[in-house]
Short mmCIF file of C-alpha atoms (C1' of nucleotides) in Angstrom, two decimals:
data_model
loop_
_atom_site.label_atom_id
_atom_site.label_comp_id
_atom_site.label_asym_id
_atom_site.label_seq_id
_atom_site.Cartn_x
_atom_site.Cartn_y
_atom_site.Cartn_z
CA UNK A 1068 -0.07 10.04 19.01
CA UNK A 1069 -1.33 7.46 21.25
CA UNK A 1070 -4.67 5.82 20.91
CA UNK A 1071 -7.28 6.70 23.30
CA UNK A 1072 -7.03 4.27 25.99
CA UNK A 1073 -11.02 3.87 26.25
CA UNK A 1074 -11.74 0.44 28.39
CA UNK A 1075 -8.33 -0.62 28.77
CA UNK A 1076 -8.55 -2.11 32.13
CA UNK A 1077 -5.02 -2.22 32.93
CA UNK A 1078 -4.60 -4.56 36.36
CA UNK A 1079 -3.87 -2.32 39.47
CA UNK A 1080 -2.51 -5.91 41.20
CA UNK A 1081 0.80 -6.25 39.93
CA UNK A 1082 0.81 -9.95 39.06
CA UNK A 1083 3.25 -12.29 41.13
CA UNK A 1084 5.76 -13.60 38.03
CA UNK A 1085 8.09 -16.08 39.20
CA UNK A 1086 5.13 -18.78 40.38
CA UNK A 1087 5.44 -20.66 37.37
CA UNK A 1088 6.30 -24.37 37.81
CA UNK A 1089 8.94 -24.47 34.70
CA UNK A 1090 10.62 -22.54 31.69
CA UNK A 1091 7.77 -24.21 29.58
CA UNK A 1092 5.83 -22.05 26.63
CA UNK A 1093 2.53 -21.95 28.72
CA UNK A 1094 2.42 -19.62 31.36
CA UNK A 1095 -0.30 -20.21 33.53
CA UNK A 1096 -2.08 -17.18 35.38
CA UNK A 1097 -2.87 -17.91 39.16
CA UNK A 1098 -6.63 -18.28 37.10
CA UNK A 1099 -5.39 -20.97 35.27
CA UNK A 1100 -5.31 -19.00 31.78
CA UNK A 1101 -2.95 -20.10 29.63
CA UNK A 1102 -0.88 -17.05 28.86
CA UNK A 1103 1.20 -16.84 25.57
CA UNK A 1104 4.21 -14.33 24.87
CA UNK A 1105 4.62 -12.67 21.55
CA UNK A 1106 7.13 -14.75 20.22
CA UNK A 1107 4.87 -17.83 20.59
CA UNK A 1108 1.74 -16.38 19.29
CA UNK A 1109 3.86 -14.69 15.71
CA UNK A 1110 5.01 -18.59 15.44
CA UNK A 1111 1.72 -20.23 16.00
CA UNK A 1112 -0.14 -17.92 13.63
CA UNK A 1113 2.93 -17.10 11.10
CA UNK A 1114 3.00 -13.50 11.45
CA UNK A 1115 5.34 -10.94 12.50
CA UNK A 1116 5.93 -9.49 15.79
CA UNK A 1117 5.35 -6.42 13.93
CA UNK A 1118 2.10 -7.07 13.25
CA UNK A 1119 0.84 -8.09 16.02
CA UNK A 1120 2.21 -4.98 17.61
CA UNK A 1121 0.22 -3.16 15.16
CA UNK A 1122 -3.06 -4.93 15.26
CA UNK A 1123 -2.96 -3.52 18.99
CA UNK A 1124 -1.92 -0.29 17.78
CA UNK A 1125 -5.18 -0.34 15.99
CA UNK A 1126 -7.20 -1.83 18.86
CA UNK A 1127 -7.95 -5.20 17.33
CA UNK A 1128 -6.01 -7.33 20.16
CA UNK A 1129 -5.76 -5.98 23.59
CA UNK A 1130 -3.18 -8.72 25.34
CA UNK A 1131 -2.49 -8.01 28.93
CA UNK A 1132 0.87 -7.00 30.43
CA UNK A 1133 2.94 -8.05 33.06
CA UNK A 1134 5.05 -5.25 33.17
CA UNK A 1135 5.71 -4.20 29.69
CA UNK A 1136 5.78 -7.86 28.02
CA UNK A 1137 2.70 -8.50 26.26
CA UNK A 1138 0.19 -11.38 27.47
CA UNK A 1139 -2.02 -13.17 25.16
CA UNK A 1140 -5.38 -14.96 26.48
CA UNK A 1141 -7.15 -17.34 24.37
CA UNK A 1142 -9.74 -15.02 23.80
CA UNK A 1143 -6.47 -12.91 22.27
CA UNK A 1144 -6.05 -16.35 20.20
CA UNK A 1145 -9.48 -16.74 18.83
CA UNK A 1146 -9.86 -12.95 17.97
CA UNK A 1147 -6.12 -12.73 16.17
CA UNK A 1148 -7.73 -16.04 13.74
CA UNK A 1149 -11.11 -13.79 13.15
CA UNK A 1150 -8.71 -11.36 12.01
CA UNK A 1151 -6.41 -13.39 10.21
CA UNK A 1152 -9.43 -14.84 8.14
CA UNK A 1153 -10.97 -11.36 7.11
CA UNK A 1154 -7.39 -10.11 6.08
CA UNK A 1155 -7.57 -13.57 3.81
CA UNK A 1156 -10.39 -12.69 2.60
CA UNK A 1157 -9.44 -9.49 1.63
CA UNK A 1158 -11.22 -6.89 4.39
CA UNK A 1159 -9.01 -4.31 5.48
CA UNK A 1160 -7.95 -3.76 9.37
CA UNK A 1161 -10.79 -1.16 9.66
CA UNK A 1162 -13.55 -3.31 8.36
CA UNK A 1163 -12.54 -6.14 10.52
CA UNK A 1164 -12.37 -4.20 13.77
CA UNK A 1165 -15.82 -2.80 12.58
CA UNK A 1166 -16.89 -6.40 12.58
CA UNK A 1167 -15.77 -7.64 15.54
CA UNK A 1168 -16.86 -4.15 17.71
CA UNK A 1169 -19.99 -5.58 17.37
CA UNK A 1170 -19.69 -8.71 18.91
CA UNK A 1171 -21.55 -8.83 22.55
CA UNK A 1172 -21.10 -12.02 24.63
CA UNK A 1173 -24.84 -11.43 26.14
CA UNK A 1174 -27.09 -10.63 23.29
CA UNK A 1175 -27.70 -12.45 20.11
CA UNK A 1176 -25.19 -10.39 17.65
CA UNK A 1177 -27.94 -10.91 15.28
CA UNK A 1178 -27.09 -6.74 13.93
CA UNK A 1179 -22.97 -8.07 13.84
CA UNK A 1180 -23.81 -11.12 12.08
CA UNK A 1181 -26.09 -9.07 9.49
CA UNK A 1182 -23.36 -6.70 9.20
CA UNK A 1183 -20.83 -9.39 8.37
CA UNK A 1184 -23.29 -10.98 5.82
CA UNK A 1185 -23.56 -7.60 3.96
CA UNK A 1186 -19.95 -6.97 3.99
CA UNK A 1187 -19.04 -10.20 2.79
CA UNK A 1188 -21.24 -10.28 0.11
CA UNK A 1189 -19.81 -7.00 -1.13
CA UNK A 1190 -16.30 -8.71 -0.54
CA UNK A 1191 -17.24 -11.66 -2.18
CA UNK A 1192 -18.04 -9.36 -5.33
CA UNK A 1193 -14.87 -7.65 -4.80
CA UNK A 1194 -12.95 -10.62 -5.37
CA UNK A 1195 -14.66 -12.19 -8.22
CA UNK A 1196 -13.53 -8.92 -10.13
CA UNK A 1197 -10.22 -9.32 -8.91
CA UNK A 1198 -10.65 -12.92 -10.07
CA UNK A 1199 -11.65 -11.09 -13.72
CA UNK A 1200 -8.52 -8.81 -13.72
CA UNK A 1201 -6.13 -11.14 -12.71
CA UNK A 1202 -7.23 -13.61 -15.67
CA UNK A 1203 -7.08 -10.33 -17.88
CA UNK A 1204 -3.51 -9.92 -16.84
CA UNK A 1205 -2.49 -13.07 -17.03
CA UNK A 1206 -3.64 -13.08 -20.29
CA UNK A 1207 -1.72 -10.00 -21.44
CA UNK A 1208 0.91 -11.10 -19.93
CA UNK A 1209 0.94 -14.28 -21.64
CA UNK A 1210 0.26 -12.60 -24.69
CA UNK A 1211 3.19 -9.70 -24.31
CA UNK A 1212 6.09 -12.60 -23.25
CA UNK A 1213 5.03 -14.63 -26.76
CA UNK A 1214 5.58 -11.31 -28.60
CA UNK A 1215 8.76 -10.52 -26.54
CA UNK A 1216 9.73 -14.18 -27.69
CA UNK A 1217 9.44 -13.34 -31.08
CA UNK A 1218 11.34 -10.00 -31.14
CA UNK A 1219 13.86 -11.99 -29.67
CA UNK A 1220 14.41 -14.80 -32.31
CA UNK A 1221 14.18 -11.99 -34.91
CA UNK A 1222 16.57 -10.05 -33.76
CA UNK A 1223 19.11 -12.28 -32.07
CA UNK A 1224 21.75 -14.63 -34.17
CA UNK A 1225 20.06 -18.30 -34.90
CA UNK A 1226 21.97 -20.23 -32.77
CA UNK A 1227 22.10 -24.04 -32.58
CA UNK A 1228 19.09 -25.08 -35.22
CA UNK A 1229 18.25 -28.63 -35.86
CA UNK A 1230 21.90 -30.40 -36.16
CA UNK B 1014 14.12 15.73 -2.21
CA UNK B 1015 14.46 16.94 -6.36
CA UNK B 1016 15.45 14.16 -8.41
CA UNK B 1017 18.62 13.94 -10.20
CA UNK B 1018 17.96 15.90 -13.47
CA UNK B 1019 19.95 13.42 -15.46
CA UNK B 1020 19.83 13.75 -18.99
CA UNK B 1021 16.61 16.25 -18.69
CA UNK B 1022 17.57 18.08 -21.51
CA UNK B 1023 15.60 21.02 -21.09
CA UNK B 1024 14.37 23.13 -24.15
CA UNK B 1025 16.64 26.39 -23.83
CA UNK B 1026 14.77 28.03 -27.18
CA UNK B 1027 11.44 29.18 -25.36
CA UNK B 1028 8.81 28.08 -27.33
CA UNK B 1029 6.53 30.40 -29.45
CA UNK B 1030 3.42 29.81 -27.70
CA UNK B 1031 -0.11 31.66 -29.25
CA UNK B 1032 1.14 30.25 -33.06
CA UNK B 1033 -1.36 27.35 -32.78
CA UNK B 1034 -3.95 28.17 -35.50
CA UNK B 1035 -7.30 27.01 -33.09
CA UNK B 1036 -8.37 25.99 -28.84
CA UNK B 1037 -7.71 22.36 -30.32
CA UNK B 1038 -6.70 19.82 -28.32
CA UNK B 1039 -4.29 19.01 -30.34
CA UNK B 1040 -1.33 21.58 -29.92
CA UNK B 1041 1.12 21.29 -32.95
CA UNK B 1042 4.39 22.01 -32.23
CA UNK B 1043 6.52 24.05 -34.85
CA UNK B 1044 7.66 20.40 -35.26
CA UNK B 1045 4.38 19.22 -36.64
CA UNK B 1046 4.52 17.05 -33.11
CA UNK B 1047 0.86 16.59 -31.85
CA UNK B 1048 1.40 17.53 -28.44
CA UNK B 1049 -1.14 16.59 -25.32
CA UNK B 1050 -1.78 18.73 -22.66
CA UNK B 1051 -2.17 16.78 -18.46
CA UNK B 1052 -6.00 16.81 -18.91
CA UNK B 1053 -6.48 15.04 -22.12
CA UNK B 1054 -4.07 12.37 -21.58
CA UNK B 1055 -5.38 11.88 -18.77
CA UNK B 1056 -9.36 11.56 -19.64
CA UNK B 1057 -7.86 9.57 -22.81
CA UNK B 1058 -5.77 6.84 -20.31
CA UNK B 1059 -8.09 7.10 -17.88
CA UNK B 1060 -5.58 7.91 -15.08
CA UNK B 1061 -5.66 11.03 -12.92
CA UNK B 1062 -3.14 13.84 -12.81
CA UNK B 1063 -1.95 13.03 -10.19
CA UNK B 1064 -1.03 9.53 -11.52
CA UNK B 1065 0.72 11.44 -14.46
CA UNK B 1066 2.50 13.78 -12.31
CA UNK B 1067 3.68 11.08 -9.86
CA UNK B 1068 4.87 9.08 -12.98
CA UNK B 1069 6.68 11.76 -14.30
CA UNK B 1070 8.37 12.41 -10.19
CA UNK B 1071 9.20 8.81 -10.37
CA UNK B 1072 11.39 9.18 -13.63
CA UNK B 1073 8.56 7.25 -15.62
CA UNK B 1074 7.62 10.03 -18.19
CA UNK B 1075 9.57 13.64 -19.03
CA UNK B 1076 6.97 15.52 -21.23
CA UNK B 1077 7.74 19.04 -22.73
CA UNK B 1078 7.37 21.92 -20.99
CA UNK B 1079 5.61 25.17 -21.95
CA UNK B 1080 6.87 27.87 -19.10
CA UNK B 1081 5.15 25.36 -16.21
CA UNK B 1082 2.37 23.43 -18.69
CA UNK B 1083 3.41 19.99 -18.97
CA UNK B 1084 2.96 18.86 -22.90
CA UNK B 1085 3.04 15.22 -23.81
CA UNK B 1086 4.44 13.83 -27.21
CA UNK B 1087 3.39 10.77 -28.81
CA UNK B 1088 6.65 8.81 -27.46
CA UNK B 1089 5.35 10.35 -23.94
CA UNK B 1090 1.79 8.45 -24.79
CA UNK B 1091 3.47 5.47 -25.82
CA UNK B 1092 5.86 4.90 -22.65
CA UNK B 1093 2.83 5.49 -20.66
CA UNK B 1094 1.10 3.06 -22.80
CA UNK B 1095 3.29 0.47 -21.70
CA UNK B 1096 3.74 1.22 -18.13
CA UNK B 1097 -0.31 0.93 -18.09
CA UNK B 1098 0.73 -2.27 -19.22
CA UNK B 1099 2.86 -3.40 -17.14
CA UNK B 1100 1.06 -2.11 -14.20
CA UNK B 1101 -1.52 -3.95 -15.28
CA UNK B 1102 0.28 -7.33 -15.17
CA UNK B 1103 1.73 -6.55 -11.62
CA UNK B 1104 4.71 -5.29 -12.22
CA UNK B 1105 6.22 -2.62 -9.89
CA UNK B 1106 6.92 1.05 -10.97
CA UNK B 1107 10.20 0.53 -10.25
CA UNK B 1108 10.04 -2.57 -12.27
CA UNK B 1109 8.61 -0.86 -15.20
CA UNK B 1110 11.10 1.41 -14.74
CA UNK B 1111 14.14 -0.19 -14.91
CA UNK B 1112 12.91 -2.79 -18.20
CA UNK B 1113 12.00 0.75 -20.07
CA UNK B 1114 15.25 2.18 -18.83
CA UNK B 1115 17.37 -0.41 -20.56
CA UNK B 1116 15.33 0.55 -24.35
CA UNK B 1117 17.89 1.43 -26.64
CA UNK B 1118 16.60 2.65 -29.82
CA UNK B 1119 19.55 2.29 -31.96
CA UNK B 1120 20.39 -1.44 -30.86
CA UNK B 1121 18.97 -4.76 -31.11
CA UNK B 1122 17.47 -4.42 -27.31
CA UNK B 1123 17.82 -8.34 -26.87
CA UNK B 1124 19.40 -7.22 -23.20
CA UNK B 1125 16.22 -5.62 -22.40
CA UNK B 1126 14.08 -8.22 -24.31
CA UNK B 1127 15.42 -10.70 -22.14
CA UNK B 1128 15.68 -8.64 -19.03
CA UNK B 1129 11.70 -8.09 -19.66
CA UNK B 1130 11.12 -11.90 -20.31
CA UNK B 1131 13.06 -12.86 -17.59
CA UNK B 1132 10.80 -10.56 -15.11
CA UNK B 1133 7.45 -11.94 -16.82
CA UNK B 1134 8.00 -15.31 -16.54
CA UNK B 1135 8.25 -14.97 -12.33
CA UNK B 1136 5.47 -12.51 -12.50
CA UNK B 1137 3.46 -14.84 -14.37
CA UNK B 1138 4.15 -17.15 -11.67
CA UNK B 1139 3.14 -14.67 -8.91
CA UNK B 1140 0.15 -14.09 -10.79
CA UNK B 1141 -0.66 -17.60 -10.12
CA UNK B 1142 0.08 -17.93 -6.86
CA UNK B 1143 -2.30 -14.58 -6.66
CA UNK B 1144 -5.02 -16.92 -8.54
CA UNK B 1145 -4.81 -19.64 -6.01
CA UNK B 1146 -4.92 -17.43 -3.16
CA UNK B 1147 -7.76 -15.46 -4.71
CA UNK B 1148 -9.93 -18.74 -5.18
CA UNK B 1149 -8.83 -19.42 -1.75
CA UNK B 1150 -10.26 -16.85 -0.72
CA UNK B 1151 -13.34 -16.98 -2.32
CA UNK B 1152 -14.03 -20.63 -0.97
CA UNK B 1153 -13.08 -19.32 2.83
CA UNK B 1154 -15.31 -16.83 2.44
CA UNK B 1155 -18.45 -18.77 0.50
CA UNK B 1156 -17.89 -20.92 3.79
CA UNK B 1157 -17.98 -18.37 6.40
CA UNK B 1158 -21.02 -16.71 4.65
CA UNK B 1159 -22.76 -20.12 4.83
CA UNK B 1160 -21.91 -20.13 8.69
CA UNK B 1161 -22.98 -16.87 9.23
CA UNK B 1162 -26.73 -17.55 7.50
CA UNK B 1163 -26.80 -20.46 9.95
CA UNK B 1164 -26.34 -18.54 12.92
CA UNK B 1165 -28.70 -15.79 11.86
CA UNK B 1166 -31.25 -18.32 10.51
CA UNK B 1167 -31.21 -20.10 14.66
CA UNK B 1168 -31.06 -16.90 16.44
CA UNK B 1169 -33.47 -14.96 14.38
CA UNK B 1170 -37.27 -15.43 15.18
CA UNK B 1171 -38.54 -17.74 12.41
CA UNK B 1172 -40.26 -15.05 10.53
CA UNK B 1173 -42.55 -16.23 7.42
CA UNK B 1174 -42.64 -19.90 7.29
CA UNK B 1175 -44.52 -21.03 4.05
CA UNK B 1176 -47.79 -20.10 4.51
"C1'" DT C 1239 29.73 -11.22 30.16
"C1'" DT C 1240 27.04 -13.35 26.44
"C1'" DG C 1241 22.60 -14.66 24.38
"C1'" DC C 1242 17.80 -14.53 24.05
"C1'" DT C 1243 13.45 -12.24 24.15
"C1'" DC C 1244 11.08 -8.52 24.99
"C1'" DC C 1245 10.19 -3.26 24.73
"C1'" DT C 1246 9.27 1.69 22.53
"C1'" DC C 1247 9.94 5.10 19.16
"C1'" DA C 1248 10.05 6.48 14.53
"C1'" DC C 1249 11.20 6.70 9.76
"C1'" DG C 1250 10.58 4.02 5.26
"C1'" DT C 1251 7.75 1.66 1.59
"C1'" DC C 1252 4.21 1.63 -2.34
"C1'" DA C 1253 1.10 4.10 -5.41
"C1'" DC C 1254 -1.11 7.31 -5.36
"C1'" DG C 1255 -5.55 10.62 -2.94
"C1'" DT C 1256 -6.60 14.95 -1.38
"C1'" DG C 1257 -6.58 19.45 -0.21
"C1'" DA C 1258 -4.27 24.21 0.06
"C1'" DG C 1259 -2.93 28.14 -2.24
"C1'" DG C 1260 -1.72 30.28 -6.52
"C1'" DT C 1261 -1.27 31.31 -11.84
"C1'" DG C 1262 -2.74 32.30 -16.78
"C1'" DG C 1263 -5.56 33.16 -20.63
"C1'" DC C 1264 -10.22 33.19 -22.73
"C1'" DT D 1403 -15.12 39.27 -12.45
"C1'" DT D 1404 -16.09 34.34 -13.17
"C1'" DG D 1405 -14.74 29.76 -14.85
"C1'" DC D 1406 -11.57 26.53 -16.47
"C1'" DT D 1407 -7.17 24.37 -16.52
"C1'" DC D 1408 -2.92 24.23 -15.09
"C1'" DC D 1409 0.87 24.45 -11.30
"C1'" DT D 1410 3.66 23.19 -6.76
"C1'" DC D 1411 4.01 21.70 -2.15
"C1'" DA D 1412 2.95 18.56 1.33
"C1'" DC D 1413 0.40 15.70 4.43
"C1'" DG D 1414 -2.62 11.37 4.50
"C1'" DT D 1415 -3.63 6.36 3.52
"C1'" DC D 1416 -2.79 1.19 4.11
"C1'" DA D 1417 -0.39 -2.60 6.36
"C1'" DC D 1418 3.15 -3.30 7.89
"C1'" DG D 1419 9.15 -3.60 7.37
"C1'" DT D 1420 13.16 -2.23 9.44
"C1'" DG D 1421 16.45 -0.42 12.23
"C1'" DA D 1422 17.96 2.09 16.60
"C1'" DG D 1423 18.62 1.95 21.32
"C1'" DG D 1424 17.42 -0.13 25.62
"C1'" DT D 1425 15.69 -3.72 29.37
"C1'" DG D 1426 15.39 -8.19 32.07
"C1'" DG D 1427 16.28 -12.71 33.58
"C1'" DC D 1428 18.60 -17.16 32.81
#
DNA sequence: TTGCTCCTCACGTCACGTGAGGTGGC
DNA sequence: TTGCTCCTCACGTCACGTGAGGTGGC
């Protein structure tokens, strides 16, 4: 099902390709963005074509098109490292896009930034229990391989003691 | 898709239900097996039934059956036991699977001891790498809070200023 | 023509959650 | 009849992985 294309300005002027001085990485828009393909931008930020596909799906990166090839801005840039950073941190796809909806160029974001705040502090939580469990686990599992350990010089033939 | 019955060895003697002496929990088989019924092991692991059920789908746990009742024996609470365990640690289903699959109880086991050791010692090493990213985390996070407060603490009117 | 990069479906994975619709015995 | 516990589908979730089949320009 596709998404509903709400504010996708797609551009009616079909953009002149072939004006670019060279082959080079960079393609500059007749506005002097610098333009990035896929392939550069799932190198520069180590992720998968994949996913970057699917971060549109979900309307967290809107690149532009020149036909069907995908166009990254650096606005595209700086919003795929906000969303890198809250998947490091552990929010999921839906909180960041939550996050970043709220971001408005002319006001002060003061309600997004107090949004973030309260979400991270209930991350922040979050991960100091996962902190808790993980030490639990490593724990068992350091327990459970010294009993395995055991079970295994009991039952298996003594082989090479002390010459 | 039904699974491969192998080696479900299905009861072919129906079983005299209505001979239990009380509404106990407990059920005793003609056996003198104490056997569990979904809802009690699962308030008693704290798990859900669906958990037990998807378990079971997976080729995890084969209780009894009573016509469609599902009846757990104590071997039944044991395996899950241990794949609460190991799900604990990190380990896969399908990795607590196949180190439970290899439990012979008429040999020695040392394949499956060392199968099982073998597996811990690179999940104890994931579980590391887990730790470090977790703490990595934490400190990204801790960081961008601090930002954030900044930004609110400029944009915000300075409300309350020590008196 | 080959090679590279891009594209769009669309099903698969993992460990369940969540109804829907129905049964059985007190 | 109501209430409780059990059952079997079967679709949904999350963040992608992984082909399949096709295009476009050097």
């Amino acid at each position: 099902m596709p998404r509903a294309t709400q504010g996708m300005h797609m551009d009616m002027k079909a953009m002149p390709a072939g004006a670019s001085p060279a082959n080079n990485n960079d393609l500059p828009s007749e506005s002097g963005e610098e333009l990035t393909r896929i392939g550069e931008m799932a190198k520069t930020f180590g992720v998968t074509l994949r996913t970057l596909r699917f971060y549109e799906d979900k309307g967290l990166l809107q690149p532009r098109r020149d036909g069907s090839m995908r166009l990254y801005t650096r606005k595209d840039r700086a919003r795929l490292k906000l969303i890198l950073l809250g998947r490091k941190v552990g929010f999921s796809l839906r909180e960041v896009k939550q996050m970043m909806d709220l971001y408005d160029p002319t006001g002060s974001n003061s309600k997004q930034l107090r949004l973030t705040l309260d979400k991270s502090e209930k991350q922040l939580a979050r991960l100091n229990k996962q902190k808790a469990a993980l030490d639990d686990a490593i724990g068992e599992l350091t327990r459970g391989m010294a009993a395995v350990r055991q079970l295994l010089a009991e039952r298996s033939p003594h082989v090479a003691a002390a010459s």
